[in-house]
Each structure stands twice: as structure tokens, then as C-alpha cells.
Coordinates of N, CA and C in Angstrom, one line a residue:
X1166 N 22.2 3.7 -9.4 CA 22.8 2.7 -10.2 C 24.2 2.4 -9.6
X1167 N 24.5 1.1 -9.5 CA 25.8 0.7 -9.0 C 26.8 0.4 -10.1
X1168 N 28.1 0.2 -9.8 CA 29.1 -0.1 -10.8 C 28.7 -1.4 -11.5
X1169 N 28.1 -2.3 -10.8 CA 27.7 -3.6 -11.4 C 26.7 -3.3 -12.5
X1170 N 25.8 -2.4 -12.4 CA 24.8 -2.1 -13.4 C 25.3 -1.4 -14.6
X1171 N 26.5 -0.8 -14.5 CA 27.1 0.0 -15.5 C 28.0 -0.8 -16.5
X1172 N 28.1 -2.1 -16.2 CA 28.9 -3.0 -17.1 C 28.5 -2.9 -18.5
X1173 N 29.4 -2.7 -19.5 CA 29.0 -2.6 -20.9 C 28.8 -4.0 -21.5
X1174 N 29.4 -5.0 -20.9 CA 29.2 -6.4 -21.5 C 29.6 -7.4 -20.5
X1175 N 29.4 -8.7 -20.9 CA 29.8 -9.8 -20.0 C 31.3 -10.0 -19.7
X1176 N 32.1 -9.3 -20.5 CA 33.6 -9.4 -20.3 C 33.9 -8.7 -19.0
X1177 N 33.0 -7.9 -18.4 CA 33.3 -7.2 -17.2 C 32.9 -8.0 -16.0
X1178 N 32.5 -9.2 -16.1 CA 32.1 -10.0 -14.9 C 33.2 -9.9 -13.9
X1179 N 32.8 -9.6 -12.7 CA 33.7 -9.5 -11.5 C 34.6 -8.4 -11.5
X1180 N 34.4 -7.4 -12.4 CA 35.3 -6.3 -12.6 C 35.3 -5.3 -11.5
X1181 N 34.1 -5.1 -10.9 CA 34.0 -4.1 -9.9 C 33.5 -4.6 -8.6
X1182 N 33.9 -4.0 -7.5 CA 33.4 -4.3 -6.2 C 32.8 -3.0 -5.6
X1183 N 31.5 -3.1 -5.3 CA 30.9 -1.9 -4.7 C 31.4 -1.7 -3.3
X1184 N 31.9 -0.5 -3.0 CA 32.5 -0.3 -1.7 C 31.6 0.7 -0.8
X1185 N 30.5 1.2 -1.3 CA 29.7 2.0 -0.6 C 28.3 2.0 -1.1
X1186 N 27.3 2.5 -0.4 CA 25.9 2.4 -0.8 C 25.5 3.4 -1.9
X1187 N 26.3 4.4 -2.1 CA 26.0 5.4 -3.1 C 26.4 5.0 -4.5
X1188 N 25.5 5.4 -5.4 CA 25.8 5.1 -6.8 C 27.0 6.0 -7.3
X1189 N 27.8 5.5 -8.2 CA 29.0 6.2 -8.7 C 28.7 6.6 -10.1
X1190 N 28.9 7.9 -10.4 CA 28.7 8.4 -11.8 C 30.1 8.7 -12.3
X1191 N 30.2 8.4 -13.6 CA 31.5 8.7 -14.2 C 31.3 9.6 -15.5
X1192 N 32.3 10.2 -16.0 CA 32.2 11.0 -17.2 C 32.0 10.1 -18.4
X1193 N 31.7 10.7 -19.5 CA 31.6 9.9 -20.7 C 32.9 9.4 -21.1
X1194 N 32.9 8.2 -21.8 CA 34.2 7.6 -22.2 C 35.0 8.5 -23.1
X1195 N 34.4 9.2 -24.0 CA 35.1 10.0 -25.0 C 35.8 11.2 -24.2
X1196 N 35.1 11.8 -23.3 CA 35.7 12.8 -22.5 C 36.9 12.3 -21.6
X1197 N 36.8 11.1 -21.1 CA 37.8 10.5 -20.3 C 39.0 10.3 -21.2
X1198 N 38.8 9.7 -22.4 CA 39.9 9.4 -23.3 C 40.7 10.7 -23.7
X1199 N 39.9 11.7 -24.0 CA 40.5 13.0 -24.3 C 41.4 13.6 -23.2
X1200 N 40.8 13.5 -22.0 CA 41.6 14.0 -20.8 C 42.8 13.1 -20.6
X1201 N 42.7 11.8 -20.8 CA 43.9 10.9 -20.6 C 45.0 11.2 -21.7
X1202 N 44.6 11.7 -22.8 CA 45.6 11.9 -23.9 C 46.5 13.1 -23.5
X1203 N 46.1 13.8 -22.5 CA 46.9 14.9 -22.0 C 47.7 14.6 -20.7
X1204 N 47.6 13.3 -20.4 CA 48.4 12.8 -19.3 C 49.6 12.1 -19.9
X1205 N 50.7 12.7 -20.0 CA 51.9 12.1 -20.6 C 52.4 10.9 -19.8
X1206 N 52.8 9.9 -20.5 CA 53.2 8.7 -19.8 C 54.4 8.0 -20.6
X1207 N 55.3 7.4 -19.8 CA 56.4 6.6 -20.5 C 55.8 5.5 -21.3
X1208 N 56.5 5.1 -22.4 CA 56.1 4.1 -23.2 C 56.9 2.8 -22.9
X1209 N 56.2 1.7 -22.7 CA 56.8 0.4 -22.3 C 56.4 -0.6 -23.3
X1210 N 57.2 -1.6 -23.5 CA 56.8 -2.9 -24.1 C 56.8 -3.9 -23.1
X1211 N 55.6 -4.5 -22.9 CA 55.5 -5.6 -21.9 C 55.7 -6.9 -22.7
X1212 N 56.6 -7.8 -22.2 CA 56.9 -9.0 -22.9 C 56.7 -10.2 -21.9
X1213 N 56.5 -11.4 -22.5 CA 56.5 -12.6 -21.7 C 56.9 -13.7 -22.6
X1214 N 57.4 -14.8 -21.9 CA 57.7 -16.0 -22.6 C 57.6 -17.2 -21.6
X1215 N 57.2 -18.3 -22.1 CA 57.0 -19.5 -21.2 C 56.1 -20.5 -21.9
X1216 N 55.4 -21.3 -21.1 CA 54.6 -22.4 -21.6 C 53.4 -21.9 -22.5
X1217 N 53.0 -20.6 -22.3 CA 51.9 -20.1 -23.1 C 52.4 -19.4 -24.4
X1218 N 53.7 -19.3 -24.6 CA 54.2 -18.7 -25.8 C 55.0 -17.5 -25.4
X1219 N 55.5 -16.8 -26.5 CA 56.3 -15.6 -26.4 C 55.5 -14.5 -27.1
X1220 N 55.3 -13.4 -26.4 CA 54.5 -12.3 -27.0 C 54.8 -11.0 -26.3
X1221 N 54.2 -9.9 -26.7 CA 54.3 -8.6 -26.1 C 53.3 -7.6 -26.6
X1222 N 53.2 -6.5 -25.8 CA 52.3 -5.4 -26.2 C 52.9 -4.1 -25.7
X1223 N 52.5 -3.0 -26.3 CA 52.9 -1.7 -25.9 C 51.9 -1.2 -24.8
X1224 N 52.4 -0.6 -23.8 CA 51.5 -0.1 -22.7 C 52.1 1.2 -22.1
X1225 N 51.2 2.0 -21.5 CA 51.7 3.1 -20.8 C 51.3 3.0 -19.3
X1226 N 50.4 2.0 -19.0 CA 49.9 1.9 -17.6 C 50.8 1.0 -16.8
X1227 N 51.9 1.6 -16.3 CA 52.9 0.9 -15.5 C 53.2 1.9 -14.3
X1228 N 53.3 1.4 -13.1 CA 53.8 2.2 -12.0 C 54.4 1.4 -10.9
X1229 N 55.2 2.0 -10.1 CA 55.7 1.4 -8.9 C 54.6 1.2 -7.9
X1230 N 54.7 0.1 -7.1 CA 53.8 -0.1 -6.0 C 54.5 0.0 -4.7
X1231 N 55.7 -0.6 -4.6 CA 56.5 -0.6 -3.3 C 57.9 -1.0 -3.6
X1232 N 58.8 -0.5 -2.7 CA 60.2 -1.0 -2.8 C 60.5 -2.0 -1.7
X1233 N 59.5 -2.4 -0.9 CA 59.7 -3.3 0.2 C 58.5 -4.3 0.3
X1234 N 58.6 -5.4 -0.5 CA 59.6 -5.7 -1.5 C 59.3 -5.0 -2.8
X1235 N 60.3 -4.9 -3.7 CA 60.2 -4.3 -5.0 C 59.0 -4.9 -5.8
X1236 N 58.0 -4.1 -6.0 CA 56.8 -4.5 -6.7 C 56.3 -3.4 -7.7
X1237 N 55.9 -3.8 -8.8 CA 55.3 -2.8 -9.7 C 54.0 -3.4 -10.3
X1238 N 53.2 -2.5 -10.9 CA 52.0 -3.0 -11.6 C 52.0 -2.5 -13.0
X1239 N 51.3 -3.3 -13.8 CA 51.0 -2.9 -15.2 C 49.6 -3.4 -15.6
X1240 N 49.0 -2.8 -16.5 CA 47.6 -3.1 -16.9 C 47.6 -3.5 -18.4
X1241 N 46.8 -4.5 -18.6 CA 46.5 -5.0 -20.0 C 45.0 -5.2 -20.2
X1242 N 44.5 -4.8 -21.4 CA 43.2 -5.1 -21.7 C 42.9 -6.6 -21.7
X1243 N 41.9 -7.0 -21.1 CA 41.6 -8.5 -21.0 C 41.3 -9.1 -22.4
X1244 N 40.9 -8.3 -23.3 CA 40.6 -8.8 -24.7 C 41.9 -8.8 -25.6
X1245 N 43.0 -8.3 -25.1 CA 44.2 -8.3 -25.9 C 44.7 -9.8 -26.0
X1246 N 45.4 -10.0 -27.1 CA 46.0 -11.4 -27.3 C 47.2 -11.6 -26.3
X1247 N 47.8 -10.6 -25.8 CA 48.9 -10.7 -24.9 C 48.4 -11.1 -23.5
X1248 N 47.3 -10.6 -23.1 CA 46.8 -10.9 -21.7 C 46.7 -12.3 -21.3
X1249 N 46.1 -13.2 -22.0 CA 46.0 -14.6 -21.6 C 47.4 -15.3 -21.5
X1250 N 48.3 -14.9 -22.4 CA 49.6 -15.5 -22.4 C 50.4 -15.1 -21.2
X1251 N 50.3 -13.8 -20.8 CA 51.0 -13.3 -19.6 C 50.4 -14.1 -18.4
X1252 N 49.1 -14.3 -18.3 CA 48.5 -15.0 -17.2 C 49.0 -16.4 -17.2
X1253 N 49.0 -17.1 -18.3 CA 49.5 -18.5 -18.3 C 51.0 -18.6 -18.0
X1254 N 51.8 -17.7 -18.5 CA 53.2 -17.8 -18.2 C 53.6 -17.4 -16.8
X1255 N 52.8 -16.5 -16.2 CA 53.1 -16.1 -14.8 C 54.2 -15.1 -14.6
X1256 N 54.8 -14.6 -15.7 CA 55.9 -13.7 -15.7 C 55.7 -12.6 -16.8
X1257 N 56.4 -11.5 -16.6 CA 56.4 -10.5 -17.6 C 57.7 -9.6 -17.4
X1258 N 58.0 -8.9 -18.4 CA 59.1 -7.9 -18.3 C 58.6 -6.5 -18.8
X1259 N 58.8 -5.5 -18.1 CA 58.5 -4.1 -18.5 C 59.7 -3.5 -19.1
X1260 N 59.7 -3.3 -20.4 CA 60.8 -2.7 -21.1 C 60.5 -1.2 -21.4
X1261 N 61.1 -0.3 -20.7 CA 60.8 1.2 -20.8 C 61.7 1.7 -22.0
X1262 N 61.0 2.3 -23.0 CA 61.7 2.7 -24.2 C 62.3 4.0 -24.1
X1263 N 63.5 4.1 -24.8 CA 64.2 5.4 -24.9 C 63.6 6.1 -26.1
X1264 N 64.2 7.3 -26.4 CA 63.6 8.2 -27.5 C 63.7 7.5 -28.9
X1265 N 64.5 6.5 -29.1 CA 64.5 5.9 -30.4 C 63.6 4.7 -30.5
X1266 N 62.7 4.5 -29.5 CA 61.9 3.3 -29.5 C 60.6 3.3 -30.2
X1267 N 60.3 4.4 -30.9 CA 58.9 4.5 -31.5 C 58.6 3.4 -32.5
X1268 N 59.6 2.9 -33.2 CA 59.3 1.8 -34.2 C 58.9 0.5 -33.4
X1269 N 59.7 0.2 -32.4 CA 59.4 -1.0 -31.6 C 58.0 -0.8 -30.9
X1270 N 57.7 0.4 -30.4 CA 56.4 0.7 -29.8 C 55.3 0.4 -30.8
X1271 N 55.4 0.9 -32.0 CA 54.4 0.7 -33.0 C 54.2 -0.8 -33.4
X1272 N 55.3 -1.5 -33.5 CA 55.2 -2.9 -33.8 C 54.4 -3.6 -32.7
X1273 N 54.8 -3.4 -31.4 CA 54.1 -4.1 -30.3 C 52.7 -3.6 -30.0
X1274 N 52.4 -2.4 -30.6 CA 51.0 -1.8 -30.4 C 50.1 -2.4 -31.5
X1275 N 50.7 -3.1 -32.5 CA 49.9 -3.7 -33.6 C 49.6 -2.7 -34.7
X1276 N 50.4 -1.6 -34.8 CA 50.2 -0.6 -35.8 C 50.8 -1.0 -37.2
X1277 N 51.7 -2.0 -37.2 CA 52.4 -2.3 -38.4 C 52.0 -3.5 -39.1
X1278 N 51.1 -4.3 -38.5 CA 50.7 -5.6 -39.1 C 51.6 -6.8 -38.7
X1279 N 52.7 -6.5 -38.1 CA 53.6 -7.6 -37.7 C 53.0 -8.2 -36.5
X1280 N 52.9 -9.6 -36.5 CA 52.2 -10.3 -35.4 C 53.1 -11.4 -34.8
X1281 N 52.6 -11.8 -33.6 CA 53.2 -12.9 -32.9 C 54.7 -12.7 -32.6
X1282 N 55.4 -13.8 -32.7 CA 56.9 -13.8 -32.4 C 57.7 -13.0 -33.4
X1283 N 57.1 -12.7 -34.6 CA 57.8 -11.9 -35.6 C 58.1 -10.5 -35.1
X1284 N 57.3 -10.1 -34.1 CA 57.6 -8.8 -33.5 C 59.0 -8.6 -32.9
X1285 N 59.5 -9.8 -32.5 CA 60.8 -9.8 -31.9 C 62.0 -9.7 -32.9
X1286 N 61.7 -9.6 -34.2 CA 62.7 -9.5 -35.2 C 63.3 -8.1 -35.2
X1287 N 62.6 -7.1 -34.7 CA 63.1 -5.8 -34.6 C 63.7 -5.6 -33.2
X1288 N 65.0 -5.1 -33.1 CA 65.7 -4.9 -31.9 C 66.5 -6.1 -31.4
X1289 N 67.3 -5.9 -30.5 CA 68.2 -6.9 -29.9 C 67.6 -7.4 -28.6
X1290 N 67.3 -8.7 -28.4 CA 66.6 -9.2 -27.3 C 67.5 -10.2 -26.5
X1291 N 67.3 -10.3 -25.2 CA 68.0 -11.2 -24.4 C 66.9 -11.6 -23.3
X1292 N 67.4 -12.3 -22.2 CA 66.5 -12.6 -21.1 C 67.3 -12.4 -19.8
X1293 N 66.5 -12.2 -18.7 CA 67.1 -12.1 -17.4 C 66.6 -13.4 -16.6
X1294 N 66.0 -13.2 -15.5 CA 65.7 -14.3 -14.6 C 64.5 -15.1 -15.0
X1295 N 63.4 -14.4 -15.4 CA 62.1 -15.1 -15.7 C 62.1 -15.7 -17.1
X1296 N 63.0 -15.3 -18.0 CA 62.9 -15.8 -19.3 C 62.1 -14.9 -20.2
X1297 N 61.5 -13.8 -19.7 CA 60.8 -12.9 -20.5 C 61.8 -12.1 -21.4
X1298 N 61.4 -11.8 -22.6 CA 62.3 -11.0 -23.5 C 62.7 -9.6 -22.9
X1299 N 63.9 -9.2 -23.0 CA 64.4 -8.0 -22.5 C 65.1 -7.3 -23.7
X1300 N 64.6 -6.0 -24.0 CA 65.1 -5.2 -25.1 C 66.4 -4.5 -24.7
X1301 N 67.5 -4.8 -25.5 CA 68.8 -4.2 -25.2 C 68.8 -2.7 -25.2
X1302 N 68.0 -2.1 -26.0 CA 67.9 -0.6 -26.1 C 67.0 0.0 -25.0
X1303 N 66.3 -0.8 -24.3 CA 65.4 -0.2 -23.2 C 66.2 0.6 -22.2
X1304 N 65.6 1.7 -21.8 CA 66.2 2.5 -20.8 C 66.4 1.8 -19.5
X1305 N 65.3 1.0 -19.2 CA 65.4 0.1 -18.0 C 64.4 -1.1 -18.3
X1306 N 64.7 -2.2 -17.8 CA 63.9 -3.4 -17.9 C 63.6 -4.0 -16.5
X1307 N 62.4 -4.2 -16.2 CA 62.0 -4.8 -14.9 C 61.5 -6.2 -15.2
X1308 N 62.2 -7.2 -14.7 CA 61.8 -8.6 -14.9 C 61.0 -9.1 -13.7
X1309 N 59.7 -9.5 -14.0 CA 58.8 -9.7 -12.9 C 58.1 -11.0 -12.9
X1310 N 57.8 -11.5 -11.7 CA 56.9 -12.7 -11.5 C 55.6 -12.2 -10.9
X1311 N 54.5 -12.7 -11.5 CA 53.2 -12.2 -11.1 C 52.9 -12.8 -9.7
X1312 N 52.5 -11.8 -8.8 CA 52.1 -12.2 -7.5 C 50.6 -12.0 -7.3
X1313 N 49.9 -11.2 -8.2 CA 48.5 -11.1 -8.1 C 48.0 -10.4 -9.4
X1314 N 46.7 -10.8 -9.7 CA 46.1 -10.2 -10.9 C 44.7 -9.8 -10.4
X1315 N 44.3 -8.6 -10.7 CA 43.0 -8.0 -10.4 C 42.3 -7.6 -11.6
X1316 N 41.0 -8.0 -11.8 CA 40.2 -7.6 -12.9 C 39.6 -6.3 -12.5
X1317 N 39.8 -5.2 -13.2 CA 39.2 -3.9 -13.0 C 38.7 -3.4 -14.3
X1318 N 37.4 -3.2 -14.4 CA 36.8 -2.7 -15.6 C 37.2 -3.6 -16.8
X1319 N 37.7 -3.0 -17.9 CA 38.1 -3.8 -19.1 C 39.5 -4.4 -19.0
X1320 N 40.2 -4.1 -17.9 CA 41.6 -4.5 -17.9 C 41.9 -5.4 -16.7
X1321 N 43.1 -6.2 -16.8 CA 43.7 -6.9 -15.7 C 44.8 -6.0 -15.2
X1322 N 44.9 -5.9 -13.9 CA 46.0 -5.2 -13.2 C 46.9 -6.3 -12.7
X1323 N 48.1 -6.4 -13.2 CA 49.1 -7.4 -12.9 C 50.1 -6.8 -11.9
X1324 N 50.2 -7.4 -10.7 CA 51.2 -7.0 -9.7 C 52.3 -7.9 -9.9
X1325 N 53.5 -7.4 -10.0 CA 54.7 -8.2 -10.3 C 55.8 -7.9 -9.3
X1326 N 56.3 -9.0 -8.7 CA 57.5 -8.9 -7.8 C 58.7 -8.8 -8.8
X1327 N 59.5 -7.8 -8.6 CA 60.6 -7.5 -9.5 C 61.8 -8.4 -9.1
X1328 N 62.1 -9.4 -9.9 CA 63.2 -10.3 -9.7 C 64.5 -9.9 -10.2
X1329 N 64.5 -9.0 -11.2 CA 65.7 -8.5 -11.8 C 65.5 -7.2 -12.5
X1330 N 66.5 -6.3 -12.5 CA 66.5 -5.0 -13.2 C 67.7 -4.9 -14.0
X1331 N 67.5 -4.4 -15.3 CA 68.6 -4.2 -16.1 C 68.6 -2.7 -16.5
X1332 N 69.6 -1.9 -16.2 CA 69.6 -0.5 -16.6 C 70.3 -0.5 -17.9
X1333 N 69.6 0.2 -18.8 CA 70.1 0.3 -20.2 C 70.8 1.6 -20.4
X1334 N 70.9 2.0 -21.7 CA 71.6 3.3 -22.0 C 70.8 4.5 -21.5
X1335 N 71.5 5.4 -20.9 CA 70.9 6.6 -20.4 C 70.6 7.5 -21.5
X1336 N 69.7 8.5 -21.3 CA 69.3 9.4 -22.4 C 67.9 9.7 -22.4
X1337 N 67.4 10.5 -23.4 CA 66.0 10.9 -23.5 C 65.1 9.7 -23.5
X1338 N 63.9 9.9 -23.0 CA 62.9 8.9 -22.9 C 61.8 9.1 -23.9
X1339 N 61.1 8.0 -24.3 CA 59.9 8.1 -25.2 C 58.7 8.3 -24.3
X1340 N 57.8 9.3 -24.6 CA 56.6 9.5 -23.8 C 55.5 9.6 -24.8
X1341 N 54.3 9.2 -24.4 CA 53.1 9.3 -25.2 C 52.3 10.4 -24.6
X1342 N 52.0 11.4 -25.5 CA 51.3 12.6 -25.0 C 50.5 13.2 -26.2
X1343 N 49.2 13.5 -26.0 CA 48.4 14.0 -27.0 C 48.3 13.1 -28.3
X1344 N 48.3 11.8 -28.0 CA 48.1 10.8 -29.0 C 49.3 10.7 -30.0
X1345 N 50.5 11.1 -29.5 CA 51.7 11.0 -30.3 C 52.9 10.8 -29.4
X1346 N 54.0 10.2 -30.0 CA 55.2 10.0 -29.2 C 55.9 11.4 -29.1
X1347 N 56.5 11.6 -28.0 CA 57.3 12.8 -27.7 C 58.6 12.3 -27.1
X1348 N 59.7 13.0 -27.3 CA 61.0 12.7 -26.8 C 61.3 13.7 -25.7
X1349 N 61.6 13.2 -24.5 CA 62.0 14.2 -23.4 C 63.2 13.7 -22.7

């Protein structure tokens, strides 16, 4: 069986490219999710603003790609309400949360019932180069312009050229580990 044959639904169209003749087997989704819960990760709020609107989402899937030129990637579920807005706007900001950011993380994760632009009522927000919202209390904010989007499984992987960086207050970071926020 190839990756193509393992697609759970039509939302996965074009999500995989087979790179070898051998079938690939993966672990069960539940086992993978449990294992991933033990992989601690920084908590970020991904924001965007532009012709498609202003929105944001909480994410842990963010990492550096290169410093020549400065590039990072972040992943969003293609079914999320934030994903098509980021695509349309062509810009995003990665706001890395400090240890006091759990409330903002929950709001942008959809855990509080607050929706749309009302999510920006919590916290102090400004903008940098792209116009994407930047959280004043973020440990660091990376203001990015999308240079490539790749569909992989259920998510889009956004590659962003970092056009501006804002260093926020130093101190402990917020990490998601074992399905809970931890302060380190």
C-alpha cells in the first residue's frame, strides 16, 4: 500500500508524494498522538492580517529552516479557520509565548469560545512590517512573508521569509508537554 492509498479522506488530495517503490507503514494515530504528547514544544500564537481578514491560532509546530536567508516554517491544519486566511493574506507572525501566556494560548486554541477578531481583545497588540498582529508580551515575534506552502497529510507547511523580529521580555517560556502547559 502506498501513501496515496492511506489517505483518510479527500481533504488529503495531493498531500503525499511517493518517493520509493516500497510501501510505508505507520503507527496507529492514537499511539502517535500519545508519543507526541511527550515531545515538549514552545507555544506560539500564529497571527495574520490583510485582505482575507485578521485571525490567529495556537500552534506548537514551528521551527527554524535557515539563517541564509532567515526562514522558518509553521504548520496549520488545512481544516482550521485560520489556514485559508493565512493563505489569502500571504503573511503571518509567530508570537512565542512566555510563561504568562496560557490564557492567550487557550483563547487562540478555541478553548474559551472567543472567536474571530474578538480574540485580540486579550493582550496588547501592535504590528511590524507585514501588518500581522504582534503580541507585546511575546518572548519573540517573527514577522514573515510566505514564500512557499506545502500540503503534507492533514496540514499545510508554511515557509516564511522573516522580514522582522521583535525581541520581547526575557524570562521563562511556556511549553506544551503531556497535554498541559508547563513553565520553563
